[in-house]
PDB file of C-alpha atoms in Angstrom:
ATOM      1  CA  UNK A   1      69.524  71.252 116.335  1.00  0.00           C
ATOM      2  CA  UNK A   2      71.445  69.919 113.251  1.00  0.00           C
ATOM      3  CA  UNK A   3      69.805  67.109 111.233  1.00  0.00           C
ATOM      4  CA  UNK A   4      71.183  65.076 108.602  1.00  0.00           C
ATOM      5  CA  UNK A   5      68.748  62.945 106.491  1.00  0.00           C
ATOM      6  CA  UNK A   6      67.223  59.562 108.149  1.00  0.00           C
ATOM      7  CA  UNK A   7      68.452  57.730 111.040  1.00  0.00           C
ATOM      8  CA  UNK A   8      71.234  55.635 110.749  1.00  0.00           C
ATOM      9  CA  UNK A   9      70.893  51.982 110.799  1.00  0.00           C
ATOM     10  CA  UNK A  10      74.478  50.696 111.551  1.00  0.00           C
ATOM     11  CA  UNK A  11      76.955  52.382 113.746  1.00  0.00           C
ATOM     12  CA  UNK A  12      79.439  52.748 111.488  1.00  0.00           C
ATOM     13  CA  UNK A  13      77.323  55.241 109.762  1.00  0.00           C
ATOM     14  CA  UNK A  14      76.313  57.167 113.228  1.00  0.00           C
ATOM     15  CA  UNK A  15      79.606  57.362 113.679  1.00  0.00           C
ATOM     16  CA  UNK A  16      79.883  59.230 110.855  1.00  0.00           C
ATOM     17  CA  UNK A  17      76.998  61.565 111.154  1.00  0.00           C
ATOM     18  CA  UNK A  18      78.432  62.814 114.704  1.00  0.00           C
ATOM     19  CA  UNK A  19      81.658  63.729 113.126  1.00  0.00           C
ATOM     20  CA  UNK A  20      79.933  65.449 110.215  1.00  0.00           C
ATOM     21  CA  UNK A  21      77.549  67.217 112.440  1.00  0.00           C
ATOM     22  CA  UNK A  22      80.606  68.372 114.857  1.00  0.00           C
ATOM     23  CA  UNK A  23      82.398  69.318 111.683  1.00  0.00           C
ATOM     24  CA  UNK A  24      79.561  71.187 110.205  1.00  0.00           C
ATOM     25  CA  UNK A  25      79.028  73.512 113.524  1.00  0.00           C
ATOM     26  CA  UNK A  26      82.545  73.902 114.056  1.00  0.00           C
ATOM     27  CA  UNK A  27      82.883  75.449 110.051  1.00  0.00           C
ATOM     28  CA  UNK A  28      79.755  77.567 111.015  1.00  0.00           C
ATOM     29  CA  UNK A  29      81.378  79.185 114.146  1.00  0.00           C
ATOM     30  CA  UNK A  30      84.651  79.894 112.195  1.00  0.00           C
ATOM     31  CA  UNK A  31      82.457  81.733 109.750  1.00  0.00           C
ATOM     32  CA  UNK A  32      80.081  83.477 111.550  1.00  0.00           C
ATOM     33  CA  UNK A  33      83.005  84.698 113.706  1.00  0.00           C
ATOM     34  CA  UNK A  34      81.908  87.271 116.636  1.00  0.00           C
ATOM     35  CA  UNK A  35      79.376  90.217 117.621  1.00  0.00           C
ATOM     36  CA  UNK A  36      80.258  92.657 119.047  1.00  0.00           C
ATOM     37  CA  UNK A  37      78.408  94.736 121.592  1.00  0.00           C
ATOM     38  CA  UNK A  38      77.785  97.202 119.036  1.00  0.00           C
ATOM     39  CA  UNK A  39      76.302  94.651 116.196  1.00  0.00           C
ATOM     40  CA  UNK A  40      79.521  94.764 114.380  1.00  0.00           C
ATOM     41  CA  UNK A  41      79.781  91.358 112.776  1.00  0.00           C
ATOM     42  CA  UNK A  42      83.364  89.606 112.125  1.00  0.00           C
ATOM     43  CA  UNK A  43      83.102  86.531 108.845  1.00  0.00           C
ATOM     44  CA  UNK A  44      86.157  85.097 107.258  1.00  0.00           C
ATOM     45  CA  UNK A  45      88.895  88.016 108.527  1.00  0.00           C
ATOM     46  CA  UNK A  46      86.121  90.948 107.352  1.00  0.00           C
ATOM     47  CA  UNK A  47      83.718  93.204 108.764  1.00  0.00           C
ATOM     48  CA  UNK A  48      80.031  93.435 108.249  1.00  0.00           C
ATOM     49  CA  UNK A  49      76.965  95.300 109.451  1.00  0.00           C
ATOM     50  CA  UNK A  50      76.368  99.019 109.440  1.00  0.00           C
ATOM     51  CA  UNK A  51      79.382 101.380 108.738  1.00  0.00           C
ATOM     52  CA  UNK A  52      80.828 105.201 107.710  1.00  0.00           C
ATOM     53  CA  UNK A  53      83.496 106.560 105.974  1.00  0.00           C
ATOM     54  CA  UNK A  54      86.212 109.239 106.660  1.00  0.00           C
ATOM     55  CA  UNK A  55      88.948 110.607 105.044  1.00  0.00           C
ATOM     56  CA  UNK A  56      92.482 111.973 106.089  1.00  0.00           C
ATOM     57  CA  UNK A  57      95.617 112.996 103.746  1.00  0.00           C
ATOM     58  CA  UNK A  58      98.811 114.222 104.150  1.00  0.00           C
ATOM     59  CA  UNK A  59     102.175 114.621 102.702  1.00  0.00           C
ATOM     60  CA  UNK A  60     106.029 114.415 102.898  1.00  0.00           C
ATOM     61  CA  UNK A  61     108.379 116.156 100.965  1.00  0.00           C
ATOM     62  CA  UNK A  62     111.532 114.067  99.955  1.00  0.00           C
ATOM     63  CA  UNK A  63     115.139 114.780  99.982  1.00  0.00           C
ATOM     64  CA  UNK A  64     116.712 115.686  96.430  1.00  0.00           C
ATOM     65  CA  UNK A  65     118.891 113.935  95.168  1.00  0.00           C
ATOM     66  CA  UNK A  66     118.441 110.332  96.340  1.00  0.00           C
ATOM     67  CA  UNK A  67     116.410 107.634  95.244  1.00  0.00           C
ATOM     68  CA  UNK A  68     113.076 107.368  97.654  1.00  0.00           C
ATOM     69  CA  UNK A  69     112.007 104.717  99.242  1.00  0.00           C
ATOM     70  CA  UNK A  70     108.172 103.799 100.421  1.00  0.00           C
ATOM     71  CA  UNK A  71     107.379 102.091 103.333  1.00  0.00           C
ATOM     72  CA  UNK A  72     103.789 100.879 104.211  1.00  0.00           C
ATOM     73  CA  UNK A  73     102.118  98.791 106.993  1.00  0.00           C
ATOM     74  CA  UNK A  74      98.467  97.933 107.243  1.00  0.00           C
ATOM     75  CA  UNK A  75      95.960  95.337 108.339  1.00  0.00           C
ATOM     76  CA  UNK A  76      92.305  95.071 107.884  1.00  0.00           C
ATOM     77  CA  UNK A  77      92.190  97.254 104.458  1.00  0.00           C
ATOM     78  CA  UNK A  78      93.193  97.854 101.158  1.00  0.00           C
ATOM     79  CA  UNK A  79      96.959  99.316  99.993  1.00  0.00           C
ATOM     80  CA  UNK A  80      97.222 101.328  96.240  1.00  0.00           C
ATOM     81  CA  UNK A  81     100.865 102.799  95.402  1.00  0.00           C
ATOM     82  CA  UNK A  82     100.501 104.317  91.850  1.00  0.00           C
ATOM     83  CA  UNK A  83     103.008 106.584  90.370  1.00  0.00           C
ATOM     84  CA  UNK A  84     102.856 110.437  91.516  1.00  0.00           C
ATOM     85  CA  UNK A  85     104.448 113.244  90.891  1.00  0.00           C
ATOM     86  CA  UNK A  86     108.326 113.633  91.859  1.00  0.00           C
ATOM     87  CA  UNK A  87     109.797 114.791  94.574  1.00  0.00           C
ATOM     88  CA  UNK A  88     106.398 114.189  96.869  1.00  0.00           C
ATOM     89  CA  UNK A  89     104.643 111.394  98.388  1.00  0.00           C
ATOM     90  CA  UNK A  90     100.902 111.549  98.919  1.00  0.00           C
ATOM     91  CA  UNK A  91      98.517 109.677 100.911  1.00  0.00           C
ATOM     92  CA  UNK A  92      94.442 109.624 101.380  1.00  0.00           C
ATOM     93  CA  UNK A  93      93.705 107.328 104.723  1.00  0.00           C
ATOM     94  CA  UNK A  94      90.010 106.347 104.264  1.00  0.00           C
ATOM     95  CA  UNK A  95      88.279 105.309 107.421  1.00  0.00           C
ATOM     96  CA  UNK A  96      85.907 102.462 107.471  1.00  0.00           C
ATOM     97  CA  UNK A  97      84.239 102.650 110.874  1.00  0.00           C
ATOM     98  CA  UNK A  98      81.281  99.505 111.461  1.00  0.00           C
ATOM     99  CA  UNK A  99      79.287 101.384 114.253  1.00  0.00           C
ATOM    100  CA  UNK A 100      74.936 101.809 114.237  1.00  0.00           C
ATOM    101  CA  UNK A 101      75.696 105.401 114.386  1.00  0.00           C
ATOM    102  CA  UNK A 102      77.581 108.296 112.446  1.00  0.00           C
ATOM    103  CA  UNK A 103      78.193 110.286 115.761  1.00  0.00           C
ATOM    104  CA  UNK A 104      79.662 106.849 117.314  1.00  0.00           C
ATOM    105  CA  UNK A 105      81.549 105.947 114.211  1.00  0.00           C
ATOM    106  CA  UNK A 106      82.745 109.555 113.430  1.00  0.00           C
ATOM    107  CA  UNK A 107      84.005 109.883 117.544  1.00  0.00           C
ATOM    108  CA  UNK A 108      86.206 106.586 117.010  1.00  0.00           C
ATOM    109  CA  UNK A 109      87.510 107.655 113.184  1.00  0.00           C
ATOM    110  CA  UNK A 110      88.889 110.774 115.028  1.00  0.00           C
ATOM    111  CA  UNK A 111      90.960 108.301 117.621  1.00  0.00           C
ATOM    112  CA  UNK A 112      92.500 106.186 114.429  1.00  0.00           C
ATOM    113  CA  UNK A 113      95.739 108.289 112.741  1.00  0.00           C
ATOM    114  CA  UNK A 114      97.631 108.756 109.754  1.00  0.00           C
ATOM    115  CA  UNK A 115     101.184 108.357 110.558  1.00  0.00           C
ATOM    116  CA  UNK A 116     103.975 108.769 108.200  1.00  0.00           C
ATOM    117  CA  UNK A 117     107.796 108.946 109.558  1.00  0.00           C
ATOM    118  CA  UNK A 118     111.288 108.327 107.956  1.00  0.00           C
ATOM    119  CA  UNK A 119     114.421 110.911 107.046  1.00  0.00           C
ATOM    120  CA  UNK A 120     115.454 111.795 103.504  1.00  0.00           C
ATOM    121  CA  UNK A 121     114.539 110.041 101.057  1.00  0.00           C
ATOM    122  CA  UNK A 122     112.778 107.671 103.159  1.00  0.00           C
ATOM    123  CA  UNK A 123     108.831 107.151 103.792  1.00  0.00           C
ATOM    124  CA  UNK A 124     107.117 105.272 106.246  1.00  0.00           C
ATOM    125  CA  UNK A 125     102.982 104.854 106.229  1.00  0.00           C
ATOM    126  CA  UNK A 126     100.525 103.375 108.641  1.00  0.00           C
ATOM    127  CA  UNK A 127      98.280 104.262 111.293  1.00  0.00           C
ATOM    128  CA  UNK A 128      97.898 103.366 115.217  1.00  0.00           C
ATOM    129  CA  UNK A 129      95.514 100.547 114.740  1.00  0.00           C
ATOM    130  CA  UNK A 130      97.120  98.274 117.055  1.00  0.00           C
ATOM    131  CA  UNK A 131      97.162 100.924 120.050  1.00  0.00           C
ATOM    132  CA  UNK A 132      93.625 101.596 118.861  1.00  0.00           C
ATOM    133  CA  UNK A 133      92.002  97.779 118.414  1.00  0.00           C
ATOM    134  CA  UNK A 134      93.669  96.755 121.779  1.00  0.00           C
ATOM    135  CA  UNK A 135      91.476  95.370 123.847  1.00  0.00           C
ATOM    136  CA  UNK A 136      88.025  96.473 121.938  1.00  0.00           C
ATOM    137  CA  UNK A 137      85.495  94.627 120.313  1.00  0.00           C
ATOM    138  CA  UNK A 138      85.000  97.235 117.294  1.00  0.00           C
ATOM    139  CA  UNK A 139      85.349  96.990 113.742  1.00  0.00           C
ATOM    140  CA  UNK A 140      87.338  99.259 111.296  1.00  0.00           C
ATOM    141  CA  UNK A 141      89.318  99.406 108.253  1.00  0.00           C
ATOM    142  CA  UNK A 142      92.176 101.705 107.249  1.00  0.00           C
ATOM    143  CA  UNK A 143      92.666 102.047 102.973  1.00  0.00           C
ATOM    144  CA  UNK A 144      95.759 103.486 102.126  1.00  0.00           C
ATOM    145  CA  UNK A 145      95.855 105.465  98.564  1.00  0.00           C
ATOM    146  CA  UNK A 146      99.417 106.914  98.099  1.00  0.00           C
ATOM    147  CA  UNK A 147     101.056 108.308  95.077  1.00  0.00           C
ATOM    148  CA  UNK A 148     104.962 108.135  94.957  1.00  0.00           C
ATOM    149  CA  UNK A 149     107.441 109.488  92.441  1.00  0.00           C
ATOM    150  CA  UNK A 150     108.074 106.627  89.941  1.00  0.00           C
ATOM    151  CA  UNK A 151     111.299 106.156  90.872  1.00  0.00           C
ATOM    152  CA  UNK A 152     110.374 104.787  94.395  1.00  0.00           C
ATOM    153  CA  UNK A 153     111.675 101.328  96.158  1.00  0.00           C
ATOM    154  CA  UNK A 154     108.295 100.182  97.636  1.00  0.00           C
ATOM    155  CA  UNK A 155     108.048  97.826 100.448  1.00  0.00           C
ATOM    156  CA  UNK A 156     104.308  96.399 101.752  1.00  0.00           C
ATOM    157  CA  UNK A 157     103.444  94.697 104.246  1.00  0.00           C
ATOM    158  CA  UNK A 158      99.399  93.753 104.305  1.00  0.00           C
ATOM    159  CA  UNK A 159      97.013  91.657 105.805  1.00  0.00           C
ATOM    160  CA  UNK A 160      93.200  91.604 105.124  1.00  0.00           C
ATOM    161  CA  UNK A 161      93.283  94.208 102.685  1.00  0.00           C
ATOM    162  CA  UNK A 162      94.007  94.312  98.482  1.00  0.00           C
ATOM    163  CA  UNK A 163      97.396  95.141  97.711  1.00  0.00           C
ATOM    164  CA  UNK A 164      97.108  97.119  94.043  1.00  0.00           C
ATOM    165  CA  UNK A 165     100.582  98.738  92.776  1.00  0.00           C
ATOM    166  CA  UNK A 166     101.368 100.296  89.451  1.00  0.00           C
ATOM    167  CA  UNK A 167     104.161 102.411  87.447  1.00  0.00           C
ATOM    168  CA  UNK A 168     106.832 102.441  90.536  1.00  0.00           C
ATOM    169  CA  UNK A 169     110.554 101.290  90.367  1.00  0.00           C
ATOM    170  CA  UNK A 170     110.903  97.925  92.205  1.00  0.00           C
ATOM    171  CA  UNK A 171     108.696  96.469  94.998  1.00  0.00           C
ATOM    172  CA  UNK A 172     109.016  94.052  97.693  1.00  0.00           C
ATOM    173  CA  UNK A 173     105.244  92.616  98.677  1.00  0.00           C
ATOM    174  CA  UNK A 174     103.884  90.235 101.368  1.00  0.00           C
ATOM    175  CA  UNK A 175     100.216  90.279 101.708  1.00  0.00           C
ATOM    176  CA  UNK A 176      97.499  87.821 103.079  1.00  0.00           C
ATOM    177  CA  UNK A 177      94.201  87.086 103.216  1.00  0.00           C
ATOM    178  CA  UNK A 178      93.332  88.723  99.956  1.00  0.00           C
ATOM    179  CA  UNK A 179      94.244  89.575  96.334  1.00  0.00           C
ATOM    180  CA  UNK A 180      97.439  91.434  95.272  1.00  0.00           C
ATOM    181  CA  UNK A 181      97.830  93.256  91.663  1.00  0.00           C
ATOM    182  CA  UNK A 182     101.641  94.616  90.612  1.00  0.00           C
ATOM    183  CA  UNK A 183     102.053  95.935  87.063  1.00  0.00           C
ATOM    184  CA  UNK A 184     104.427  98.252  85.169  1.00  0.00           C
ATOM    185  CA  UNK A 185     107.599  97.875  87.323  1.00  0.00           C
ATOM    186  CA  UNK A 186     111.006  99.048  85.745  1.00  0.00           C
ATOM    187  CA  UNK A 187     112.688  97.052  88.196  1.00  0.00           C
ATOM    188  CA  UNK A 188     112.365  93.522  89.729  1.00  0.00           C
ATOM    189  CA  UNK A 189     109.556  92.196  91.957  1.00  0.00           C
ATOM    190  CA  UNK A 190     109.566  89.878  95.616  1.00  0.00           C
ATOM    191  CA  UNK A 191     106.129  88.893  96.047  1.00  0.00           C
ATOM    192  CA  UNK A 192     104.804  86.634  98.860  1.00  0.00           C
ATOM    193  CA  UNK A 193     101.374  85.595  99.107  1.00  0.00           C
ATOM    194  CA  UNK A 194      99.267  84.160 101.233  1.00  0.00           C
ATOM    195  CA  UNK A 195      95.302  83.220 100.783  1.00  0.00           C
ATOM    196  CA  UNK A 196      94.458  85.334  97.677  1.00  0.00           C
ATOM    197  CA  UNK A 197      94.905  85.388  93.832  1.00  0.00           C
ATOM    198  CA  UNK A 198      98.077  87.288  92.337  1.00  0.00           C
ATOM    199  CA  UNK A 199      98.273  88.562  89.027  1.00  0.00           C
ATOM    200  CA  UNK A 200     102.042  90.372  87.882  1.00  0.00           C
ATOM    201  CA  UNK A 201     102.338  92.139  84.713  1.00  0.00           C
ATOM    202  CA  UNK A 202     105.112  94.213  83.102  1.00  0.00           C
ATOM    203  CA  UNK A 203     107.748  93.347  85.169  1.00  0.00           C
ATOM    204  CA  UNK A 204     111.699  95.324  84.227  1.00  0.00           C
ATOM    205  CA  UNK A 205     113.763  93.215  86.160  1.00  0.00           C
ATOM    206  CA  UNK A 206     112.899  89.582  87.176  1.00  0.00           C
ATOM    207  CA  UNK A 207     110.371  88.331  89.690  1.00  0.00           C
ATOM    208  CA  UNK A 208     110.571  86.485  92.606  1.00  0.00           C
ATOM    209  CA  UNK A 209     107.198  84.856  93.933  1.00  0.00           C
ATOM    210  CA  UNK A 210     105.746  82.698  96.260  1.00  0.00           C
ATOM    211  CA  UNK A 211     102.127  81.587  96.793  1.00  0.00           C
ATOM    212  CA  UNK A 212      99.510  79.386  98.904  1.00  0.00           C
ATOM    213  CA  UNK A 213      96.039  79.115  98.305  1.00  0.00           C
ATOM    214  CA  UNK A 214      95.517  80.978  95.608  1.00  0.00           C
ATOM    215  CA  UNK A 215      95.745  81.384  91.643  1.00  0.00           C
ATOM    216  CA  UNK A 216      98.768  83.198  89.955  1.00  0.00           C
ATOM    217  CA  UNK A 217      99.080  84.751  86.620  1.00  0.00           C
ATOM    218  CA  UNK A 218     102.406  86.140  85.331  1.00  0.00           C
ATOM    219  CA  UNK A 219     102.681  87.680  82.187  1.00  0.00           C
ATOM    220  CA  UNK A 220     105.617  89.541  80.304  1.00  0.00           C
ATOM    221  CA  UNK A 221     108.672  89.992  82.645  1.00  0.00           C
ATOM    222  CA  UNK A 222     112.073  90.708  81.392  1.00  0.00           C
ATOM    223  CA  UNK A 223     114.643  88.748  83.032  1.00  0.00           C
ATOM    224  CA  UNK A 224     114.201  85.496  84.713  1.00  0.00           C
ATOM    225  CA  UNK A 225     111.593  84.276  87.248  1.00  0.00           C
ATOM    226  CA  UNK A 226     111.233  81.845  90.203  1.00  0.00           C
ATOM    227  CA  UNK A 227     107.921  80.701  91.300  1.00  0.00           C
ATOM    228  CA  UNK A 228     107.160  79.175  94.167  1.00  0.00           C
ATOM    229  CA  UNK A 229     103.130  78.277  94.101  1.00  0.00           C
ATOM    230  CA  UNK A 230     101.362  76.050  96.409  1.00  0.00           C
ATOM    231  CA  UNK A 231      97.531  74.793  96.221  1.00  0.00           C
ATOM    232  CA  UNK A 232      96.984  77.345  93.207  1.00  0.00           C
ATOM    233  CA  UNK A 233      96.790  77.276  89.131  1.00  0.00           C
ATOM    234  CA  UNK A 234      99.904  79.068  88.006  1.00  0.00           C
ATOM    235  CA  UNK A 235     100.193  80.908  84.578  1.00  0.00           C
ATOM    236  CA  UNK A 236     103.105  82.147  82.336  1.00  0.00           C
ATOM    237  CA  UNK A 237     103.035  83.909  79.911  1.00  0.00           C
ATOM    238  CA  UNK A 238     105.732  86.153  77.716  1.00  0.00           C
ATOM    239  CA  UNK A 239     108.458  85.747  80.164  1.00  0.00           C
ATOM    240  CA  UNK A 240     112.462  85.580  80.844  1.00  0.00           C
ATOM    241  CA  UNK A 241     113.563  81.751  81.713  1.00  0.00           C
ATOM    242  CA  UNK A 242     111.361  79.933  84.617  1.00  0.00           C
ATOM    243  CA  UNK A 243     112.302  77.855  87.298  1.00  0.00           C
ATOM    244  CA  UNK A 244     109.228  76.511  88.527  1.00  0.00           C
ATOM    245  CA  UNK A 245     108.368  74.812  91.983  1.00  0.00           C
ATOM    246  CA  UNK A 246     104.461  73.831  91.852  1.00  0.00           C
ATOM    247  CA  UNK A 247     102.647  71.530  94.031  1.00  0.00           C
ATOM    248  CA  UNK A 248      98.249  70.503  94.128  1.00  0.00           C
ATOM    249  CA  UNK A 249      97.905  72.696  91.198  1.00  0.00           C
ATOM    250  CA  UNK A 250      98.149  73.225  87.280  1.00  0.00           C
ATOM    251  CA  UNK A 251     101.015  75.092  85.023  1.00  0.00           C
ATOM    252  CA  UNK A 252     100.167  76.569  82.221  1.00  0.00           C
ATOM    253  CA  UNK A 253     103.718  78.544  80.123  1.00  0.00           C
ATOM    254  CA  UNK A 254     103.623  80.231  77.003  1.00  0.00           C
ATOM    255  CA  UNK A 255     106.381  82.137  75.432  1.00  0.00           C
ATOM    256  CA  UNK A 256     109.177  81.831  77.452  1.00  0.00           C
ATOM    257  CA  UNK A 257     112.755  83.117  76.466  1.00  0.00           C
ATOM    258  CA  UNK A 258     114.872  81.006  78.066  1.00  0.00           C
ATOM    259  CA  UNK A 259     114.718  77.735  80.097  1.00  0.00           C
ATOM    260  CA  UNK A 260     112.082  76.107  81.679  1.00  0.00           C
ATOM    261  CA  UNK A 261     112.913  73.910  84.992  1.00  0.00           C
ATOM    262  CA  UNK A 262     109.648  72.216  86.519  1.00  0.00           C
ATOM    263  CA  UNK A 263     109.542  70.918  89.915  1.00  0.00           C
ATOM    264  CA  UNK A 264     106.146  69.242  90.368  1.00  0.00           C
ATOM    265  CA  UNK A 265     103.797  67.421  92.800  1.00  0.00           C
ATOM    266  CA  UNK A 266     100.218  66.447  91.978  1.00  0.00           C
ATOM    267  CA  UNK A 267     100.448  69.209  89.182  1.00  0.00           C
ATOM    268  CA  UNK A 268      99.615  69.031  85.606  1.00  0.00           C
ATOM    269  CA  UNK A 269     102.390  71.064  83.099  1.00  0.00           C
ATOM    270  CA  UNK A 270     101.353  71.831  79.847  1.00  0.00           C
ATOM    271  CA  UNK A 271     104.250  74.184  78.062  1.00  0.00           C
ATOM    272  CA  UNK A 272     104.619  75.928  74.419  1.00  0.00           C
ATOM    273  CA  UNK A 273     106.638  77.819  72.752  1.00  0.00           C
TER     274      UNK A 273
END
């Protein structure tokens, strides 16, 4: 039941309304997404309808003596690694359970765990979503909030949820489907992004980034930089040299103490300083 203005008078143009109507229902599906059972509604990669919250923490103690390394996994939620205090690494789980009741919600948020592993020095965090979404037709999140020494090596690995990370030593990121914050690093910074806006700040040690499908700003990193962005406005500002690959997007620099190598496709550069 999809109507587009008057009736066409040549074919050419019906032609054109039948792909635009097919085009225009297809787009609605992918948006809309699914129902489940339960009312739990699925649009662009998120959950919607009625939901509760629930909270687990825990703790590991790390080995002296050797610098710790964090670890995290997660889909469908948000990640936050701020610095903690030494010696310890903290998380808070928070449970996002889209279910018409609190005794339903509260009876599944008791299935989904908290699971951190690793020896030494070592930290690993996730949960069992995947042995816990198999095969069901329920929504949840998992939010991870974890506080690590500031000396920690992080490593994250996210999809569907905002990656935010502050004050640590180095970090390696790949994230999707949503936006990813990283400032105060003493060390250097791999960042890969995918669908979502990135903004890196206060970076020790270099940065290494690529991007698609979103907007990227960069702003006072010591050492040198490569960026890789794709379909996305890229900005520079108070940085080490830049070798820049950018392609269906504009480049903005400002400040930069060193060279400055362009590689460009349907981009706009505009450089000072």
């Amino acid at each position: 039941g999809l109507a587009i203005g008057q009736p066409p008078a040549a074919e050419t143009p019906r032609r054109a309304a039948v792909v635009l109507a097919h085009g225009l229902r297809s787009r609605t599906a992918l948006r809309l997404g699914q129902v489940s059972p339960e009312g739990c509604r699925v649009i662009g990669g998120r959950f919607y309808g009625p939901s509760y919250s629930f909270e687990q923490t825990a703790e590991r103690t790390l080995t002296p003596g050797e610098a710790p390394r964090l670890e995290v996994r997660n889909a469908f939620g948000g990640v936050s690694v701020t610095a903690g205090a030494p010696g310890v690494v903290k998380v808070k789980l928070r449970k996002v359970v889209f279910l018409p009741t609190e005794e339903k919600a509260r009876a599944l948020a008791e299935r989904i765990e908290l699971r951190l592993s690793g020896d030494g020095a070592l930290v690993k965090v996730g949960t069992n979503r995947d042995e816990i979404g198999r095969g069901q037709d329920i929504g949840f999140e998992t939010h991870l909030e974890i506080e690590a020494p500031a000396e920690t090596a992080v490593e994250i690995r996210s999809e569907h949820g905002r990656v935010d990370l502050a004050g640590v030593a180095s970090a390696d990121v790949a994230s999707s489907f949503d936006g990813v914050s990283v400032e105060r690093l003493a060390g250097a910074l791999k960042l890969e992004s995918k669908n979502g806006e990135v903004r890196a700040s206060g970076i020790g040690a270099g940065l290494d980034l690529t991007a698609r499908h979103g907007n990227v700003e960069v702003s006072d990193v010591i050492g040198p930089s490569k960026l890789d962005v794709e379909h996305g406005d890229l900005s520079a500002r108070k940085t080490g040299p830049l070798d820049v690959a950018i392609q269906y997007g504009g480049f903005d620099a400002e400040g930069v103490a060193g060279d400055l190598v362009v590689r460009g496709g349907h981009a706009g550069v505009r450089a000072s300083d």
